[in-house]
Amino acid sequence: MSTRNTSLSTPLSVAPFPSRRLNRWAEMVWRVAGSVDVRTKILGMVLALTTVFGLAVTLQVRAVMTRVFMEELEGRGVSVASDLASRSIDPILLNDTYALHELLSETVNNHPDAWYAFVLDRDNQVIAHTFGDAGFPADLLNPTLAVAAPNLYGTIRHWIYASNEGRVHEMVAPIMGGSAGVVRLGLTEARLQAVVNTVTGQMILTTLLVALAGIVAAMFLTWLLTRPILDLVETTQEVGRGNLQARAPHWADDEIGTLADAFNQMVADLDASRRAVAEKEQARFLLLKKLISAQEEERKRIARELHDGVGQMLTSLMVGMRTMQRSDDAALNQERMEELCTTAGETLEQVRVLSRELRPSLLDDLGLAAALERYAGEFTRAHAAIAVDLHCDLPGRLPSTIETALYRIVQEAMTNAARHGKATAVSVLVSRRANSVQAIVEDNGAGFNVEAVRRQQSSVGIFGMSERAELLGGALDIESSPEGTTVYVEIPL
Ligand SMILES: Nc1ncnc2c1ncn2[C@@H]1O[C@H](COP(=O)(O)OP(=O)(O)OP(=O)(O)O)[C@@H](O)[C@H]1O
Ligand SMILES: [Mg+2]
């Protein structure tokens, strides 16, 4: 079905014949031009230009020279022929054939392009000629030589015919208006043609030399041009193989140099970002390790706590109840009952503390502000020397992931201030913006080199703070000086 459709539509879509052929030509040229390298293309261009230009100039000069020479030849022929005609009058009238012959010979010898001259009388009989011993060629009197419409220069007729000597321009000048016969002078183009050929040959030679010089210059220029490109290609392949240290050489301050610089910058950026990703991966790995070991520690602690605290109390409860079971002394049992109640109350309190430590349930129940309030209280109890100033400007609740993240970040920043900074005051400010929530924890401790600590990658606490903020699309920044440290965090809502 589809074949039939194609065959039906083909005649309509086919271009007219000449343009189809033109397209095929263009395609062929494009294929050939596209398959050769830049050097060959430029060499071809230079060669084609010099050759075409040289040949065109040569041909034009040749045509102009030929035209000028021929006009000059004719002009000279006309003046020599008319001079001969007037100077022939006397010898003809005196019937002095010798003088006439001398006149013709002298004229032909003095004129470089003259081949022959002869005089005919009124009856077309040759009176004198310059052919010497070879004899007068009878062909010259052949009437077919005379062209039907010869050029006329006043009374002098001019025609051209071909001979063994090349083209011959013949001038026919009447003597005494024709009443004493005519003088005919033959001039050949041979000498002038030889001059034109010599000049043409020299011009072609010059063209060849210029083309040769052009090729040498073009080879040098293309070498200059392609060398940096080839270097760039090589560097690209090197980078493709994974070597991010490879750099393209900067050969010159031109466009290719700029391209090489841009490429090098790109590779350097790629290298830097790869390094950053690898560093982040490493830090993430450390965090995970620490998280897992912290979980293990916590479990062990809870197990210990349950065993040593709650377990012991429950055991003493059980022992107390058994003793009560066996005893009939009501007064003593009443006393024991009170003790057991106290122990049960203490056990309950221990369980509460444990569960609160496991999860700050206030965060779930009452929100971030209340949880931070509670934590600040605990912090003050644990670090009596540190004054805590907490301000929470949080109308309403935040998403629970954000509340947890901010709680942990503030907790870590405050712990660090107490643990490392030896601060005497910590201020915490949490506020809600139009589209984000911001927390600032500031201490007046000794400060530290933030960049160095970040580079070490072993600082899991700081990395964990950043990670929590970034996971929620936010950002965390730390500024530190000997006067104190400030942690800024902003998380979008
Ligand atoms: N507020 C601060 N004042 C002074 N130094 C600080 C402060 N916060 C962090 N530091 C320095 O940065 C280092 C890294 O802190 P980070 O919280 O990442 O790790 P840590 O507190 O040593 O251990 P943890 O992983 O338990 O938090 C600290 O060892 C400390 O030298
Ligand atoms: Mg820490």
XYZ file of C-alpha atoms and ligand atoms in Angstrom:
525
model
C 0.000 0.000 0.000
C 2.685 2.387 1.062
C 4.804 1.561 -2.030
C 1.936 2.538 -4.290
C 1.482 5.787 -2.437
C 5.149 6.634 -2.843
C 5.189 5.845 -6.521
C 2.112 7.975 -7.045
C 3.445 10.956 -5.175
C 6.965 10.811 -6.594
C 6.302 12.444 -9.965
C 4.644 15.384 -8.211
C 7.465 15.972 -5.742
C 10.321 15.570 -8.239
C 12.046 18.827 -9.147
C 12.343 19.832 -12.793
C 15.178 18.130 -14.652
C 17.881 20.857 -14.709
C 17.535 21.671 -11.014
C 17.711 17.952 -10.161
C 20.944 17.722 -12.076
C 22.189 20.890 -10.408
C 21.338 19.422 -7.005
C 23.268 16.276 -7.830
C 26.234 18.404 -8.863
C 26.054 20.494 -5.714
C 25.845 17.315 -3.624
C 28.900 15.862 -5.354
C 30.912 19.062 -4.894
C 29.838 19.244 -1.258
C 30.826 15.609 -0.685
C 34.273 16.137 -2.209
C 34.834 19.482 -0.439
C 33.594 18.057 2.853
C 35.834 15.003 2.765
C 39.143 16.887 2.406
C 40.865 18.581 5.323
C 41.004 22.356 5.882
C 44.588 22.595 4.610
C 43.640 21.100 1.245
C 40.591 23.361 1.017
C 42.650 26.509 1.554
C 45.383 25.330 -0.815
C 42.747 24.563 -3.444
C 41.213 28.021 -2.989
C 44.580 29.791 -3.335
C 45.535 27.716 -6.372
C 42.182 28.238 -8.087
C 42.206 31.999 -7.407
C 45.759 32.645 -8.592
C 45.323 30.475 -11.686
C 41.996 31.967 -12.714
C 43.189 35.508 -12.021
C 46.515 34.983 -13.821
C 44.919 33.370 -16.863
C 42.207 36.029 -17.103
C 44.759 38.853 -16.968
C 47.006 37.064 -19.486
C 44.168 36.559 -21.950
C 43.020 40.150 -21.640
C 46.518 41.571 -22.069
C 47.025 39.306 -25.070
C 43.788 40.471 -26.688
C 44.544 44.159 -26.082
C 48.123 43.828 -27.338
C 47.014 42.026 -30.489
C 44.394 44.682 -31.241
C 46.786 47.584 -30.668
C 49.576 45.955 -32.687
C 47.276 45.212 -35.604
C 45.924 48.770 -35.702
C 49.454 50.088 -35.605
C 50.527 47.652 -38.347
C 47.711 48.795 -40.574
C 48.453 52.470 -39.907
C 52.082 52.016 -40.763
C 51.182 49.960 -43.849
C 48.878 52.696 -45.129
C 51.511 55.431 -44.723
C 54.309 53.334 -46.256
C 52.086 52.302 -49.203
C 51.010 55.865 -49.938
C 54.637 57.024 -49.644
C 55.682 54.278 -52.054
C 52.932 55.259 -54.521
C 54.007 58.888 -54.625
C 57.721 58.085 -54.872
C 57.048 55.552 -57.700
C 55.672 58.230 -60.027
C 59.046 59.513 -61.259
C 60.666 56.170 -62.052
C 57.483 55.044 -63.840
C 57.271 58.192 -65.908
C 60.986 57.911 -66.714
C 60.527 54.209 -67.338
C 63.422 53.619 -64.912
C 62.700 50.048 -63.745
C 65.985 49.840 -61.900
C 65.227 52.906 -59.758
C 61.729 51.558 -59.128
C 63.184 48.219 -58.029
C 65.682 49.969 -55.753
C 62.879 52.029 -54.218
C 60.801 48.902 -53.478
C 63.792 46.914 -52.085
C 64.928 49.772 -49.886
C 61.431 50.232 -48.457
C 60.910 46.493 -47.757
C 64.373 46.167 -46.157
C 63.853 49.169 -43.902
C 60.470 47.997 -42.711
C 60.648 45.093 -40.235
C 57.140 43.808 -40.997
C 57.227 44.228 -44.742
C 57.360 40.971 -46.700
C 57.110 42.196 -50.237
C 56.185 45.096 -52.488
C 55.480 45.224 -56.181
C 54.181 47.632 -58.832
C 51.589 46.797 -61.500
C 51.022 48.947 -64.558
C 47.628 49.856 -65.900
C 47.389 46.479 -67.671
C 48.086 44.571 -64.475
C 51.600 43.680 -65.617
C 54.284 43.464 -62.903
C 56.845 46.222 -63.566
C 59.009 45.695 -60.473
C 58.948 43.426 -57.359
C 61.074 42.435 -54.355
C 60.964 38.633 -54.729
C 64.414 38.611 -56.352
C 65.692 35.380 -57.910
C 62.856 33.253 -56.464
C 60.574 34.888 -58.985
C 57.245 36.581 -58.633
C 54.598 34.192 -57.221
C 51.797 34.234 -59.739
C 49.309 33.472 -56.921
C 49.529 37.070 -55.793
C 47.695 38.157 -58.933
C 44.954 35.620 -58.304
C 41.744 37.662 -58.216
C 40.327 35.532 -55.303
C 42.882 37.181 -53.052
C 41.015 40.408 -53.339
C 38.399 40.330 -50.639
C 34.905 41.323 -51.677
C 34.719 44.292 -49.296
C 38.247 45.395 -48.419
C 38.936 48.145 -45.888
C 39.430 51.543 -47.378
C 41.846 54.146 -46.074
C 41.172 57.053 -48.456
C 42.271 55.778 -51.798
C 44.207 52.902 -50.298
C 42.570 49.525 -50.085
C 43.518 46.973 -47.435
C 42.786 43.299 -47.171
C 44.016 40.338 -45.190
C 44.785 36.845 -46.417
C 46.439 33.720 -44.987
C 49.769 32.494 -46.289
C 52.715 30.303 -45.315
C 54.148 33.332 -43.484
C 50.970 33.677 -41.391
C 48.321 36.323 -41.957
C 49.318 38.976 -44.449
C 47.936 42.533 -44.570
C 48.116 43.825 -48.134
C 47.898 47.559 -48.935
C 47.004 48.570 -52.446
C 47.841 52.211 -53.274
C 46.984 53.773 -56.682
C 49.788 55.639 -58.468
C 48.611 58.972 -59.847
C 45.014 58.068 -59.020
C 45.476 54.680 -60.749
C 46.406 56.076 -64.146
C 50.046 54.901 -63.723
C 49.151 51.568 -62.065
C 49.200 50.465 -58.379
C 51.714 49.657 -55.656
C 50.963 46.628 -53.490
C 52.709 46.209 -50.147
C 52.496 42.989 -48.075
C 53.044 43.139 -44.309
C 53.154 39.949 -42.149
C 51.889 39.652 -38.582
C 54.650 37.142 -37.741
C 56.946 39.498 -35.827
C 54.174 41.139 -33.802
C 52.569 37.759 -33.148
C 55.936 36.519 -31.816
C 56.107 39.508 -29.465
C 52.548 38.808 -28.236
C 53.423 35.112 -27.727
C 56.586 35.976 -25.792
C 54.674 38.335 -23.487
C 51.939 35.712 -23.022
C 54.524 33.076 -22.145
C 56.135 35.373 -19.609
C 52.803 36.181 -18.021
C 51.905 32.502 -17.728
C 55.290 31.862 -16.133
C 54.679 34.722 -13.694
C 51.245 33.282 -12.883
C 52.802 29.902 -12.155
C 55.441 31.478 -9.914
C 52.809 33.514 -8.048
C 50.667 30.378 -7.636
C 53.712 28.549 -6.273
C 54.472 31.361 -3.832
C 50.774 31.412 -2.901
C 50.846 27.686 -2.175
C 53.912 28.050 0.058
C 52.320 30.991 1.909
C 48.993 29.170 2.201
C 50.728 26.049 3.532
C 52.431 28.114 6.211
C 49.209 29.949 7.081
C 47.111 26.776 7.228
C 49.768 25.186 9.405
C 49.500 28.214 11.714
C 45.707 27.980 11.614
C 45.214 24.228 11.988
C 47.931 23.528 14.556
C 45.993 25.039 17.502
C 42.755 23.424 16.286
C 44.410 20.003 16.117
C 45.847 20.569 19.590
C 42.394 21.487 20.833
C 40.895 18.342 19.290
C 43.618 16.237 20.923
C 42.952 17.846 24.312
C 39.209 17.258 23.896
C 39.865 13.571 23.275
C 42.188 13.444 26.272
C 39.465 14.974 28.459
C 36.973 12.516 26.944
C 39.227 9.692 28.146
C 38.813 11.069 31.664
C 41.995 13.102 32.132
C 40.659 16.342 33.629
C 44.192 17.702 34.069
C 44.623 18.036 30.273
C 44.746 21.655 29.034
C 44.755 23.047 25.480
C 47.796 25.270 24.744
C 47.066 28.963 24.116
C 48.910 29.633 20.856
C 47.771 33.150 20.065
C 45.351 35.883 21.185
C 42.889 35.164 18.369
C 39.475 33.480 18.288
C 41.046 30.034 18.557
C 43.061 31.211 21.563
C 39.836 32.433 23.178
C 38.183 29.111 22.392
C 41.112 27.242 23.992
C 40.841 29.442 27.112
C 37.083 28.861 27.337
C 37.613 25.125 26.912
C 40.308 25.070 29.613
C 38.042 27.018 31.957
C 35.241 24.541 31.302
C 37.518 21.550 32.061
C 38.806 23.273 35.227
C 35.198 23.888 36.387
C 34.316 20.284 35.616
C 37.325 19.125 37.600
C 36.404 21.358 40.538
C 32.780 20.228 40.568
C 33.863 16.567 40.398
C 36.137 17.133 43.346
C 33.338 18.865 45.252
C 30.977 15.955 44.560
C 33.631 13.459 45.694
C 34.242 15.462 48.892
C 30.531 15.601 49.585
C 30.234 11.879 49.000
C 33.062 11.283 51.457
C 31.455 13.515 54.100
C 28.082 11.844 53.570
C 29.716 8.480 54.034
C 31.288 9.639 57.310
C 27.964 11.028 58.485
C 26.242 7.759 57.746
C 28.938 5.830 59.584
C 28.671 8.111 62.558
C 24.894 7.936 62.474
C 24.935 4.163 62.511
C 27.469 3.978 65.341
C 25.523 6.644 67.264
C 22.378 4.560 66.886
C 24.251 1.518 68.178
C 25.570 3.527 71.141
C 22.100 4.836 71.897
C 20.653 1.323 71.840
C 23.358 0.094 74.177
C 22.736 3.031 76.494
C 18.984 2.406 76.533
C 19.559 -1.298 77.119
C 21.898 -0.441 80.005
C 19.467 2.101 81.353
C 16.565 -0.379 81.158
C 18.644 -3.103 82.712
C 20.312 -1.097 85.473
C 17.515 1.342 86.248
C 14.030 0.195 85.281
C 14.963 -3.509 85.466
C 16.423 -3.194 88.988
C 13.394 -1.233 90.207
C 10.917 -3.665 88.696
C 12.875 -6.504 90.327
C 12.708 -4.813 93.712
C 8.970 -4.186 93.130
C 8.476 -7.891 92.414
C 10.513 -8.943 95.440
C 8.575 -6.478 97.655
C 5.198 -7.756 96.396
C 6.211 -11.408 96.999
C 7.257 -10.531 100.563
C 3.882 -8.820 101.107
C 2.144 -11.912 99.724
C 3.847 -14.166 102.306
C 3.447 -11.802 105.301
C 0.287 -11.435 107.414
C 1.517 -8.355 109.284
C -0.940 -5.682 108.071
C 0.947 -2.751 109.525
C 4.243 -3.871 108.009
C 2.527 -4.582 104.673
C 1.088 -1.066 104.702
C 4.596 0.337 105.171
C 5.975 -1.888 102.417
C 3.090 -0.839 100.146
C 4.080 2.800 100.450
C 7.707 1.977 99.626
C 6.594 -0.031 96.616
C 4.427 2.902 95.434
C 7.409 5.233 95.662
C 9.584 2.777 93.689
C 6.838 2.388 91.047
C 6.636 6.210 90.793
C 10.418 6.459 90.336
C 10.340 3.741 87.699
C 7.612 5.596 85.844
C 9.658 8.798 85.959
C 12.724 6.951 84.580
C 10.631 5.546 81.719
C 9.351 9.081 81.005
C 12.873 10.514 80.930
C 14.020 7.721 78.634
C 11.149 8.233 76.229
C 11.687 11.997 76.223
C 15.357 11.511 75.397
C 14.460 9.142 72.591
C 12.160 11.639 70.998
C 11.478 15.203 72.020
C 7.746 14.592 72.141
C 7.129 18.286 72.809
C 8.251 18.932 69.237
C 5.416 16.742 67.989
C 2.860 17.930 70.468
C 3.483 21.650 70.933
C 5.857 22.604 68.113
C 9.353 23.983 67.614
C 9.090 27.032 69.895
C 8.022 24.997 72.928
C 10.615 22.275 72.251
C 13.416 24.856 71.945
C 12.190 26.569 75.129
C 12.440 23.232 76.926
C 15.872 22.485 75.416
C 17.169 25.927 76.434
C 16.094 25.155 80.006
C 17.940 21.817 79.981
C 20.983 23.501 78.399
C 21.095 26.152 81.127
C 20.895 23.470 83.790
C 23.761 21.546 82.177
C 25.930 24.657 81.490
C 25.347 27.043 84.337
C 28.095 29.427 83.148
C 26.378 30.126 79.808
C 23.572 32.667 79.524
C 21.007 31.602 76.926
C 18.826 34.157 75.159
C 16.104 32.510 73.059
C 13.616 34.334 70.822
C 11.136 32.367 68.770
C 8.892 34.353 66.449
C 6.842 31.490 65.026
C 3.109 32.029 64.651
C 1.536 28.631 63.976
C 3.160 25.293 63.248
C 5.721 24.438 60.567
C 5.952 21.203 58.563
C 7.304 18.529 60.907
C 10.415 17.827 58.742
C 11.391 21.500 58.994
C 10.707 21.625 62.745
C 12.871 18.545 63.357
C 15.689 19.870 61.139
C 15.733 23.288 62.828
C 15.573 21.723 66.303
C 18.574 19.477 65.563
C 20.541 22.312 63.923
C 19.985 24.693 66.867
C 20.806 21.858 69.287
C 24.130 21.110 67.490
C 25.083 24.803 67.221
C 24.428 25.356 70.931
C 26.325 22.198 71.890
C 29.291 23.291 69.766
C 29.261 26.757 71.380
C 29.495 25.173 74.818
C 31.841 22.346 73.867
C 34.417 24.116 71.667
C 33.932 27.867 71.912
C 34.001 28.196 75.698
C 31.255 30.786 75.229
C 29.629 32.636 78.118
C 26.540 33.670 76.161
C 24.496 32.097 73.391
C 21.629 33.802 71.640
C 19.092 31.977 69.471
C 16.692 33.747 67.153
C 14.118 31.796 65.134
C 11.759 33.777 62.934
C 9.303 33.140 60.187
C 9.519 35.106 56.920
C 7.044 35.328 54.034
C 8.308 32.190 52.296
C 10.921 30.812 54.635
C 11.952 30.257 58.190
C 15.258 31.505 59.545
C 17.355 30.583 62.564
C 20.442 32.406 63.875
C 22.586 30.955 66.662
C 25.262 33.302 67.932
C 27.911 32.709 70.608
C 30.724 34.818 72.063
C 33.239 31.959 72.110
C 36.768 31.645 70.732
C 35.695 31.001 67.135
C 37.393 28.693 64.627
C 38.570 28.433 61.018
C 35.383 27.382 59.220
C 37.037 26.667 55.845
C 39.745 24.478 57.386
C 37.196 22.482 59.388
C 34.970 22.013 56.314
C 38.013 20.862 54.277
C 38.993 18.283 56.875
C 35.665 16.548 56.270
C 35.872 14.887 59.665
C 33.490 17.469 61.169
C 30.320 15.437 61.092
C 28.333 17.853 63.275
C 28.798 20.828 60.926
C 28.316 18.702 57.832
C 25.149 17.217 59.342
C 23.730 20.737 59.948
C 24.403 21.749 56.315
C 23.058 18.486 55.040
C 19.786 18.813 56.955
C 19.271 22.361 55.600
C 20.169 21.411 52.004
C 17.938 18.334 52.027
C 14.998 20.719 52.588
C 16.193 23.118 49.864
C 17.679 25.585 52.332
C 21.178 26.836 53.063
C 23.435 27.062 56.092
C 26.246 29.553 56.552
C 28.770 29.864 59.371
C 30.722 33.008 60.184
C 33.400 32.775 62.833
C 35.983 35.118 64.323
C 37.894 35.287 67.640
C 34.883 37.293 68.946
C 32.454 34.466 68.352
C 30.603 32.260 65.922
C 27.296 32.768 64.129
C 25.342 30.034 62.372
C 22.694 31.249 59.880
C 20.173 28.861 58.427
C 17.271 29.539 56.128
C 14.803 26.920 54.908
C 12.126 27.708 52.314
C 8.546 26.910 53.191
N 30.780 27.433 68.023
C 32.055 27.015 67.876
N 33.080 27.664 68.443
C 34.342 27.253 68.305
N 34.690 26.176 67.545
C 33.730 25.481 66.927
C 32.358 25.857 67.042
N 31.607 25.009 66.301
C 32.487 24.127 65.767
N 33.748 24.398 66.133
C 34.971 23.693 65.693
O 34.623 22.912 64.592
C 34.937 21.555 64.795
C 33.928 20.673 64.133
O 32.646 20.775 64.761
P 31.609 19.609 64.573
O 30.354 19.984 65.271
O 31.490 19.303 63.161
O 32.303 18.384 65.234
P 32.444 18.070 66.774
O 31.557 18.999 67.545
O 33.868 18.081 67.107
O 31.887 16.591 66.853
P 30.360 16.157 66.670
O 30.374 15.369 65.414
O 30.039 15.353 67.857
O 29.533 17.381 66.571
C 35.009 21.422 66.278
O 35.911 20.414 66.626
C 35.507 22.778 66.723
O 36.913 22.835 66.643
Mg 29.529 19.314 67.165
